[in-house]
Structure formats: C-alpha cells, structure tokens
Coordinates of C-alpha atoms and ligand atoms in Angstrom, one line a residue:
X2 CA -13.4 -18.0 -11.0
X3 CA -13.8 -16.0 -7.8
X4 CA -14.6 -12.3 -8.2
X5 CA -12.6 -10.1 -5.9
X6 CA -13.7 -6.3 -6.0
X7 CA -10.3 -4.2 -5.8
X8 CA -11.2 -0.7 -4.7
X9 CA -8.4 1.5 -5.6
X10 CA -7.4 -1.3 -8.2
X11 CA -5.8 1.4 -10.5
X12 CA -3.3 2.4 -7.7
X13 CA 0.2 1.8 -7.0
X14 CA -0.2 -1.2 -4.6
X15 CA -3.9 -2.1 -5.8
X16 CA -2.7 -2.4 -9.7
X17 CA 0.1 -4.7 -8.5
X18 CA -2.6 -6.9 -6.5
X19 CA -4.9 -7.0 -9.5
X20 CA -2.0 -8.6 -11.5
X21 CA -1.1 -11.1 -8.7
X22 CA -5.0 -12.1 -8.4
X23 CA -5.6 -12.6 -12.1
X24 CA -2.4 -14.8 -12.0
X25 CA -3.6 -16.7 -9.1
X26 CA -6.9 -17.6 -10.9
X27 CA -9.2 -14.9 -9.3
X28 CA -11.2 -12.4 -11.5
X29 CA -10.5 -8.9 -10.3
X30 CA -12.8 -6.0 -10.6
X31 CA -11.6 -2.5 -10.2
X32 CA -13.4 0.6 -8.4
X33 CA -11.1 3.4 -8.9
X34 CA -12.1 7.2 -9.0
X35 CA -8.8 7.9 -10.4
X36 CA -8.1 10.8 -8.3
X37 CA -4.7 9.8 -8.0
X38 CA -4.1 7.1 -10.6
X39 CA -4.1 7.1 -14.5
X40 CA -6.3 5.4 -17.3
X41 CA -2.9 4.3 -18.5
X42 CA -2.5 1.7 -15.7
X43 CA -5.4 -0.5 -17.5
X44 CA -3.1 -0.3 -20.4
X45 CA -0.4 -1.7 -18.2
X46 CA -2.7 -4.4 -17.0
X47 CA -3.7 -5.6 -20.3
X48 CA -0.3 -5.8 -21.5
X49 CA 0.8 -8.1 -18.5
X50 CA -2.3 -10.0 -18.7
X51 CA -3.2 -10.2 -22.1
X52 CA -6.6 -9.1 -21.4
X53 CA -8.9 -6.3 -20.1
X54 CA -9.6 -6.0 -16.5
X55 CA -13.3 -4.7 -15.7
X56 CA -13.0 -1.2 -14.2
X57 CA -15.8 1.0 -12.9
X58 CA -14.5 4.6 -12.7
X59 CA -16.5 5.5 -9.6
X60 CA -15.8 6.7 -6.1
X61 CA -16.1 4.2 -3.4
X62 CA -17.6 6.4 -1.2
X63 CA -20.7 6.7 -3.4
X64 CA -23.1 3.9 -2.2
X65 CA -25.5 4.0 -4.9
X66 CA -22.6 3.9 -7.6
X67 CA -21.0 0.8 -5.3
X68 CA -24.4 -1.0 -5.2
X69 CA -24.6 -0.8 -8.9
X70 CA -21.2 -2.5 -9.1
X71 CA -21.9 -5.1 -6.8
X72 CA -25.5 -5.7 -8.8
X73 CA -24.0 -5.7 -12.4
X74 CA -21.2 -7.9 -11.3
X75 CA -23.3 -10.3 -9.4
X76 CA -21.1 -12.9 -7.6
X77 CA -18.4 -10.8 -5.7
X78 CA -16.8 -13.2 -3.2
X79 CA -14.6 -10.6 -1.3
X80 CA -13.2 -7.1 -1.5
X81 CA -9.6 -5.7 -1.1
X82 CA -10.1 -2.1 0.0
X83 CA -7.1 0.2 -1.4
X84 CA -9.2 3.3 -2.2
X85 CA -7.6 6.0 -0.1
X86 CA -5.5 9.2 0.2
X87 CA -1.9 8.4 1.4
X88 CA 0.1 11.9 1.3
X89 CA 1.1 12.6 5.2
X90 CA 1.7 16.1 4.6
X91 CA -1.4 16.7 2.4
X92 CA -3.5 15.3 5.2
X93 CA -1.8 17.8 7.5
X94 CA -3.2 20.6 5.3
X95 CA -6.6 19.0 4.2
X96 CA -7.7 16.9 7.1
X97 CA -11.2 16.9 6.6
X98 CA -10.7 15.6 3.1
X99 CA -8.6 12.7 4.5
X100 CA -11.2 11.8 7.1
X101 CA -14.1 12.1 4.5
X102 CA -12.5 10.0 1.7
X103 CA -10.5 7.4 4.0
X104 CA -13.1 6.9 6.7
X105 CA -16.0 7.7 4.3
X106 CA -15.2 5.1 1.7
X107 CA -14.8 2.3 4.4
X108 CA -18.1 3.3 6.1
X109 CA -19.8 3.0 2.6
X110 CA -18.2 -0.3 1.7
X111 CA -19.1 -1.9 5.4
X112 CA -22.5 -0.6 4.6
X113 CA -23.0 -2.2 1.3
X114 CA -21.2 -5.3 1.3
X115 CA -23.6 -6.9 3.6
X116 CA -26.5 -6.0 1.0
X117 CA -24.9 -8.3 -1.4
X118 CA -23.7 -11.0 1.2
X119 CA -20.1 -10.0 0.6
X120 CA -18.2 -11.0 4.0
X121 CA -14.5 -11.0 3.2
X122 CA -12.5 -8.0 3.4
X123 CA -8.8 -7.4 3.2
X124 CA -8.0 -3.8 4.4
X125 CA -4.7 -1.9 3.7
X126 CA -3.5 -0.6 7.2
X127 CA -0.1 0.8 7.9
X128 CA 2.6 0.8 9.9
X129 CA 1.8 4.5 10.6
X130 CA -0.4 3.1 13.3
X131 CA 2.6 2.3 15.5
X132 CA 3.3 5.8 15.9
X133 CA 7.0 6.1 17.3
X134 CA 7.1 2.6 18.8
X135 CA 9.2 1.9 22.2
X136 CA 11.0 -1.3 20.8
X137 CA 12.0 -2.6 17.4
X138 CA 11.0 -4.8 15.5
X139 CA 7.3 -4.0 15.9
X140 CA 4.7 -6.8 16.2
X141 CA 1.1 -7.0 15.9
X142 CA 0.7 -6.8 19.5
X143 CA 2.9 -3.8 19.9
X144 CA 0.7 -1.1 21.3
X145 CA -0.4 1.6 18.7
X146 CA 0.7 5.2 19.6
X147 CA -0.9 8.4 18.9
X148 CA -0.4 9.0 14.9
X149 CA 1.8 11.8 13.7
X150 CA -0.8 12.9 11.1
X151 CA -4.2 13.0 10.0
X152 CA -3.5 10.3 7.3
X153 CA -2.3 8.0 10.3
X154 CA -5.3 8.7 12.3
X155 CA -7.6 7.7 9.4
X156 CA -5.7 4.2 9.4
X157 CA -6.3 4.0 13.0
X158 CA -9.7 4.9 12.9
X159 CA -10.3 2.5 10.0
X160 CA -8.9 -0.4 12.0
X161 CA -11.0 0.7 15.1
X162 CA -14.2 0.7 12.7
X163 CA -13.7 -2.9 11.5
X164 CA -13.2 -4.1 15.3
X165 CA -16.2 -2.5 16.5
X166 CA -18.5 -3.4 13.2
X167 CA -17.3 -7.1 13.8
X168 CA -18.3 -7.2 17.3
X169 CA -21.6 -6.6 16.7
X170 CA -23.8 -9.6 17.4
X171 CA -25.1 -9.9 14.0
X172 CA -21.8 -9.6 12.5
X173 CA -20.9 -11.9 9.4
X174 CA -17.7 -9.7 8.2
X175 CA -14.4 -11.4 8.2
X176 CA -11.5 -9.0 7.8
X177 CA -7.7 -9.1 7.6
X178 CA -6.1 -5.8 8.2
X179 CA -2.6 -5.6 6.5
X180 CA -0.2 -3.2 8.1
X181 CA 2.1 -2.4 5.1
X182 CA 5.7 -1.1 5.7
X183 CA 7.3 0.8 2.9
X184 CA 6.4 -0.4 -0.5
X185 CA 8.8 0.1 -3.3
X186 CA 9.5 -1.0 -6.9
X187 CA 7.6 -2.0 -9.7
X188 CA 6.5 -5.0 -11.8
X189 CA 9.1 -6.8 -13.6
X190 CA 7.6 -6.0 -16.8
X191 CA 8.0 -2.3 -16.2
X192 CA 4.4 -1.9 -17.4
X193 CA 3.0 -0.9 -14.1
X194 CA 4.7 1.1 -11.3
X195 CA 4.4 4.1 -8.9
X196 CA 2.9 7.2 -10.8
X197 CA 3.5 10.1 -8.3
X198 CA 1.6 13.3 -9.5
X199 CA 4.1 16.5 -9.1
X200 CA 7.0 16.3 -6.7
X201 CA 7.2 12.8 -5.0
X202 CA 7.2 12.6 -1.2
X203 CA 8.4 9.3 -1.0
X204 CA 11.9 8.3 -1.1
X205 CA 12.3 6.0 -4.0
X206 CA 10.2 7.8 -6.8
X207 CA 12.4 10.8 -5.5
X208 CA 15.9 8.8 -6.0
X209 CA 14.8 7.7 -9.5
X210 CA 13.6 11.0 -10.5
X211 CA 16.9 12.4 -9.3
X212 CA 18.9 9.7 -11.3
X213 CA 16.7 10.5 -14.5
X214 CA 17.6 14.2 -14.2
X215 CA 14.0 15.2 -13.3
X216 CA 15.0 16.5 -9.9
X217 CA 18.4 18.2 -9.5
X218 CA 19.1 16.5 -6.2
X219 CA 17.9 14.2 -3.3
X220 CA 17.8 16.1 0.2
X221 CA 18.3 13.3 3.0
X222 CA 15.8 14.2 5.9
X223 CA 17.9 14.3 8.7
X224 CA 21.4 12.7 9.4
X225 CA 21.2 13.1 13.3
X226 CA 18.8 10.4 14.4
X227 CA 20.1 7.8 16.8
X228 CA 20.5 5.1 14.2
X229 CA 23.3 3.3 13.1
X230 CA 24.3 6.0 10.4
X231 CA 22.1 8.7 11.7
X232 CA 19.4 8.7 8.9
X233 CA 16.2 7.0 9.3
X234 CA 15.5 3.5 9.2
X235 CA 12.4 1.7 7.1
X236 CA 11.6 -1.7 6.3
X237 CA 11.3 -1.5 2.5
X238 CA 9.0 -4.1 0.8
X239 CA 8.9 -4.7 -2.9
X240 CA 5.3 -4.0 -4.0
X241 CA 5.1 -7.3 -5.9
X242 CA 5.7 -9.1 -2.5
X243 CA 3.2 -7.0 -1.1
X244 CA 0.6 -7.8 -3.5
X245 CA 1.3 -11.4 -3.0
X246 CA 0.4 -11.2 0.6
X247 CA -3.2 -10.1 -0.2
X248 CA -3.8 -13.1 -2.4
X249 CA -3.0 -15.3 0.8
X250 CA -5.1 -13.0 2.9
X251 CA -8.0 -13.3 0.4
X252 CA -7.6 -17.2 0.1
X253 CA -7.6 -17.4 4.0
X254 CA -10.9 -15.5 4.2
X255 CA -12.7 -17.3 1.6
X256 CA -11.5 -20.6 2.8
X257 CA -12.9 -19.1 6.2
X258 CA -9.6 -20.5 7.8
X259 CA -9.2 -17.1 9.8
X260 CA -8.9 -17.7 13.4
X261 CA -10.9 -14.8 14.3
X262 CA -13.4 -12.3 12.7
X263 CA -10.5 -9.7 12.7
X264 CA -7.0 -10.6 12.1
X265 CA -4.0 -8.4 11.9
X266 CA -0.6 -8.8 10.0
X267 CA 2.5 -7.1 9.5
X268 CA 3.5 -7.3 5.9
X269 CA 7.2 -6.2 5.8
X270 CA 10.5 -7.9 5.1
X271 CA 11.6 -8.0 8.7
X272 CA 14.8 -5.8 7.9
X273 CA 15.4 -2.4 8.7
X274 CA 17.5 -0.2 6.1
X275 CA 18.7 3.3 6.5
X276 CA 17.9 6.4 3.8
X277 CA 21.7 6.2 3.1
X278 CA 21.7 2.6 2.5
X279 CA 19.0 2.6 0.0
X280 CA 20.7 5.4 -1.6
X281 CA 23.8 3.3 -1.8
X282 CA 22.0 0.5 -2.8
X283 CA 20.4 2.2 -5.6
X284 CA 23.6 3.3 -7.1
X285 CA 24.9 -0.3 -7.1
X286 CA 21.6 -1.5 -8.7
X287 CA 21.7 1.8 -11.3
X288 CA 25.2 1.8 -12.0
X289 CA 25.1 5.5 -11.2
X290 CA 26.1 8.4 -8.8
X291 CA 23.3 10.1 -7.0
X292 CA 23.3 13.6 -6.5
X293 CA 22.1 13.8 -2.7
X294 CA 22.7 16.2 0.1
X295 CA 21.9 15.8 4.0
X296 CA 18.9 18.1 5.2
X297 CA 17.0 18.7 8.1
X298 CA 14.7 16.3 9.6
X299 CA 11.3 16.0 8.2
X300 CA 8.4 16.9 10.7
X301 CA 6.6 14.0 11.8
X302 CA 9.2 11.1 10.7
X303 CA 9.5 8.3 13.0
X304 CA 13.5 7.7 13.5
X305 CA 13.5 4.1 12.8
X306 CA 10.8 1.3 12.3
X307 CA 10.5 -2.4 11.0
X308 CA 8.6 -5.3 11.0
X309 CA 8.7 -8.3 12.9
X310 CA 7.5 -10.5 10.1
X311 CA 6.8 -13.7 12.2
X312 CA 3.5 -13.8 12.3
X313 CA 2.7 -13.4 8.6
X314 CA 5.2 -16.2 7.9
X315 CA 3.9 -18.6 10.6
X316 CA 0.0 -17.9 10.0
X317 CA -0.3 -17.0 6.5
X318 CA 3.0 -18.7 5.2
X319 CA 4.0 -15.3 3.6
X320 CA 7.7 -14.4 3.3
X321 CA 9.4 -11.8 1.0
X322 CA 11.6 -12.9 -1.9
X323 CA 12.9 -9.6 -3.4
X324 CA 16.1 -8.1 -2.1
X325 CA 16.4 -4.2 -1.8
X326 CA 18.8 -4.2 -4.8
X327 CA 16.3 -6.1 -6.9
X328 CA 13.7 -3.9 -5.6
X329 CA 15.6 -0.8 -6.5
X330 CA 16.5 -2.2 -9.9
X331 CA 12.9 -2.5 -10.6
X332 CA 12.0 0.9 -9.6
X333 CA 15.0 2.1 -11.9
X334 CA 13.7 0.0 -14.8
X335 CA 10.3 1.5 -14.4
X336 CA 11.5 5.1 -14.0
X337 CA 13.1 4.5 -17.5
X338 CA 10.1 3.0 -19.0
X339 CA 7.8 5.9 -17.5
X340 CA 8.3 8.1 -20.7
X341 CA 6.5 5.2 -22.6
X342 CA 3.2 5.8 -20.6
X343 CA 2.7 9.4 -20.9
X344 CA 4.0 10.6 -17.5
Ligands
LIG1 N1 13.0 10.9 2.5 C1 14.3 11.3 2.5 N2 14.1 12.6 1.4 C2 13.2 12.5 0.6 C3 12.0 11.7 0.8 C4 12.2 10.6 1.8 O1 15.1 11.7 3.3 O2 13.0 13.2 -0.6 C5 13.2 9.7 3.6 C6 12.1 10.1 4.8 O3 12.5 11.4 5.8 C7 12.1 8.7 5.5 C8 12.4 7.7 4.5 O4 13.1 8.4 3.4 O5 13.0 8.5 6.4 C9 11.1 7.1 3.9 O6 10.4 8.1 3.4 P1 8.8 7.9 2.5 O7 8.1 9.1 2.5 O8 9.2 7.2 1.3 O9 8.2 6.9 3.4 P2 7.5 7.1 5.1 O10 8.3 6.0 6.0 O11 7.6 8.5 5.6 O12 6.2 6.9 4.8 C10 5.6 5.8 4.5 C11 4.3 5.9 3.9 C12 3.3 6.5 4.3 C13 3.1 5.9 5.9 C14 4.3 5.6 6.3 C15 4.3 5.2 7.7 O13 4.5 6.7 2.5 O14 2.1 6.2 3.8 O15 5.3 5.2 5.8 O16 3.7 4.0 7.6 F1 2.1 6.4 6.5

C-alpha cells in the first residue's frame, strides 16, 4: 500500500481526503497539531473506514518532529499538505501568525521531504490567489492579482516558493498546486464534516447553524454588487468531490505522469452561484425557511469568482458529481449529527 502523509489530515478538507485515500487503496498517515481540529475527527474516520488511521499530533513546522514521522513510517511516497490557518479576517488581525504557520510549515516540509527521498507533493492552494479577476471564469492562466488578505498572500507566497524550489538545478520535487474554490458539505455518513470553532466565518456553516437555532439570523454581506441578484457569486464544490481531486493528483505524481515539475489546477465545479441562490437552495434541501437579512458588504470580498474547470477535466479527468442541492443537504445532515460528536 502506498503511504501518503497528510498534513492537516484532521481538518475539514484533510479528513475527507484521508477517507478517499484509504478507500482508493492508499495508506494515509495524518500529521495534525489539532490547533483548529478536534480529536473526535479520528473517531469519525474510524467509523467510516472500520479501522484506525495513524495520526501524529505534531506541528508540521517542527522539523525534528516531522523527521521522526518520516523515519518511523519508513516508506512515505508522497505528501498532501493541508496544514495551514485559513480565516481571512483573523489573518488581517494576526498576519505574523499566518506567515509563520502557513509559509513556515511549507518551508519545513520542503526541507525535510528530500532528506527522506520523498518527491511528490500536492499543495492546498486557493482561488484567493486570483484576487479580483478581470474576467470570468478564471483559468489557471488568469493572472494573479494582489491578495486581499495576509491569508491570501500566504497562498501566493507558497505557490511562488514551490516554483522557485522546483526551478533549482538539483530539484527532484514534483508538485501539483490545487486551487480550491469554496468547499462545502460533509461526508454522506455525517461522521465527519466542518467543525468551525466559535462563530463561523463561512457561509454554509453559518446557514446550517442558523437553521439549527444556534444563530438568530444570517446576514447576507451585500446585495448591491454588480451580479445578477446583487449578492456575491462563488463556485461551491462538495468537499468529497474536492477530496477526490487529491487522489487523482497524487496518483498522477506517483505515476510520474505530470507534464511539468509544477502543475496547477483549478478545483471547482465551473458554475457560479449567488449567496441568495445558496440560501434558497438550502431552504429546498432542508425543507425549512431560513431567517436572513441583507447587510452591508464585507471588506475584502471579491464580487464574483468561479472556476473554468476545463484543465482539471482534460488533464486529470476530474469532474465534480455533487449538485449544490445535494451538497447543502449533506451540510444540513452533518449539522444535525453534530450534537453526537461533542460540538
Ligand atoms: N457570506 C454572507 N454571510 C455570512 C458569511 C458569508 O453573506 O455570514 C457570503 C460572503 O460575503 C461571500 C460568500 O458568502 O460572498 C462566501 O463566503 P465564505 O466566507 O464562505 O467564503 P469566501 O468566498 O469568502 O472565502 C473562501 C474561503 C477562503 C478563501 C476565499 C477565496 O473561506 O479561505 O474563499 O479563495 F480565501
């Protein structure tokens, strides 16, 4: 079985990827410092897979601890690097923490991987690297723009670091950069899903918590954008679809099929939906009305962005299969199951 190290493997996208890896015949090994995830995720993984997943509760920025993991595990074939902070607003308040953690953990990984002959990396990037794009949908060739937050800048910097490291004459690293659009929903088993700590920043957990009575109402951040209904447009991708893109990417790297030492792919559905459409679709999926109001714009929000998903389809053979309705139904099912996992 091919062993894949998954940093941030107890996180939202990481945990769903661990499931898909295991079900595709890989042996995932988790590294996670649990700074933004919970140990109960491991119970959820066990419930889905029927066995434990090896997990090292260490910080990916700790080089010696990471070396120990590679040494103990022996034959790690590749790494999927999720471990990072991801809250846009928090990154404005605590920029150094974001640079230290997000850039620092990648640097540590890039230093340690070659010591153990590990040459394949899938990196979690984000559509945030496009900033406010001039044209839609965005392709991988769309020029990146200044990021609107330190968080976004860490993703741009990490992409640049990977490119520079890969251009060195003695480089052996092969990387696939996956630029995620907006992941939503949860595993169909409702054993794992998003576990936001405190008040959610993201739309779908806020919606499900409002429907569950935890929040009084959803405030829609702006209704005067130059979009069809005035609210922001995003590309919402089901987290299991997104997880599957990682399996395809890892396989491509291990098979040495990549056409370049660094390849970049958008991972989205290729469709844009407005915030209002998401709300209406959620009402349909859950069978209940949502209490919401129109509010002011949120600073830093891009008016509209969605993926051109052609390259991932043509090169990786990756397409999404889950509709917005089904994605939101899974988010609602997860919200209802949450009381069982100690949230
Ligand atoms: N929104 C609301 N009300 C809320 C929360 C969100 O109206 O209470 C709106 C936002 O303004 C936005 C849309 O819902 O228009 C989606 O917002 P999210 O916060 O869920 O997602 P973002 O598109 O802002 O951010 C996501 C990721 C970031 C990433 C960014 C760009 O969460 O990590 O995409 O790539 F940086």
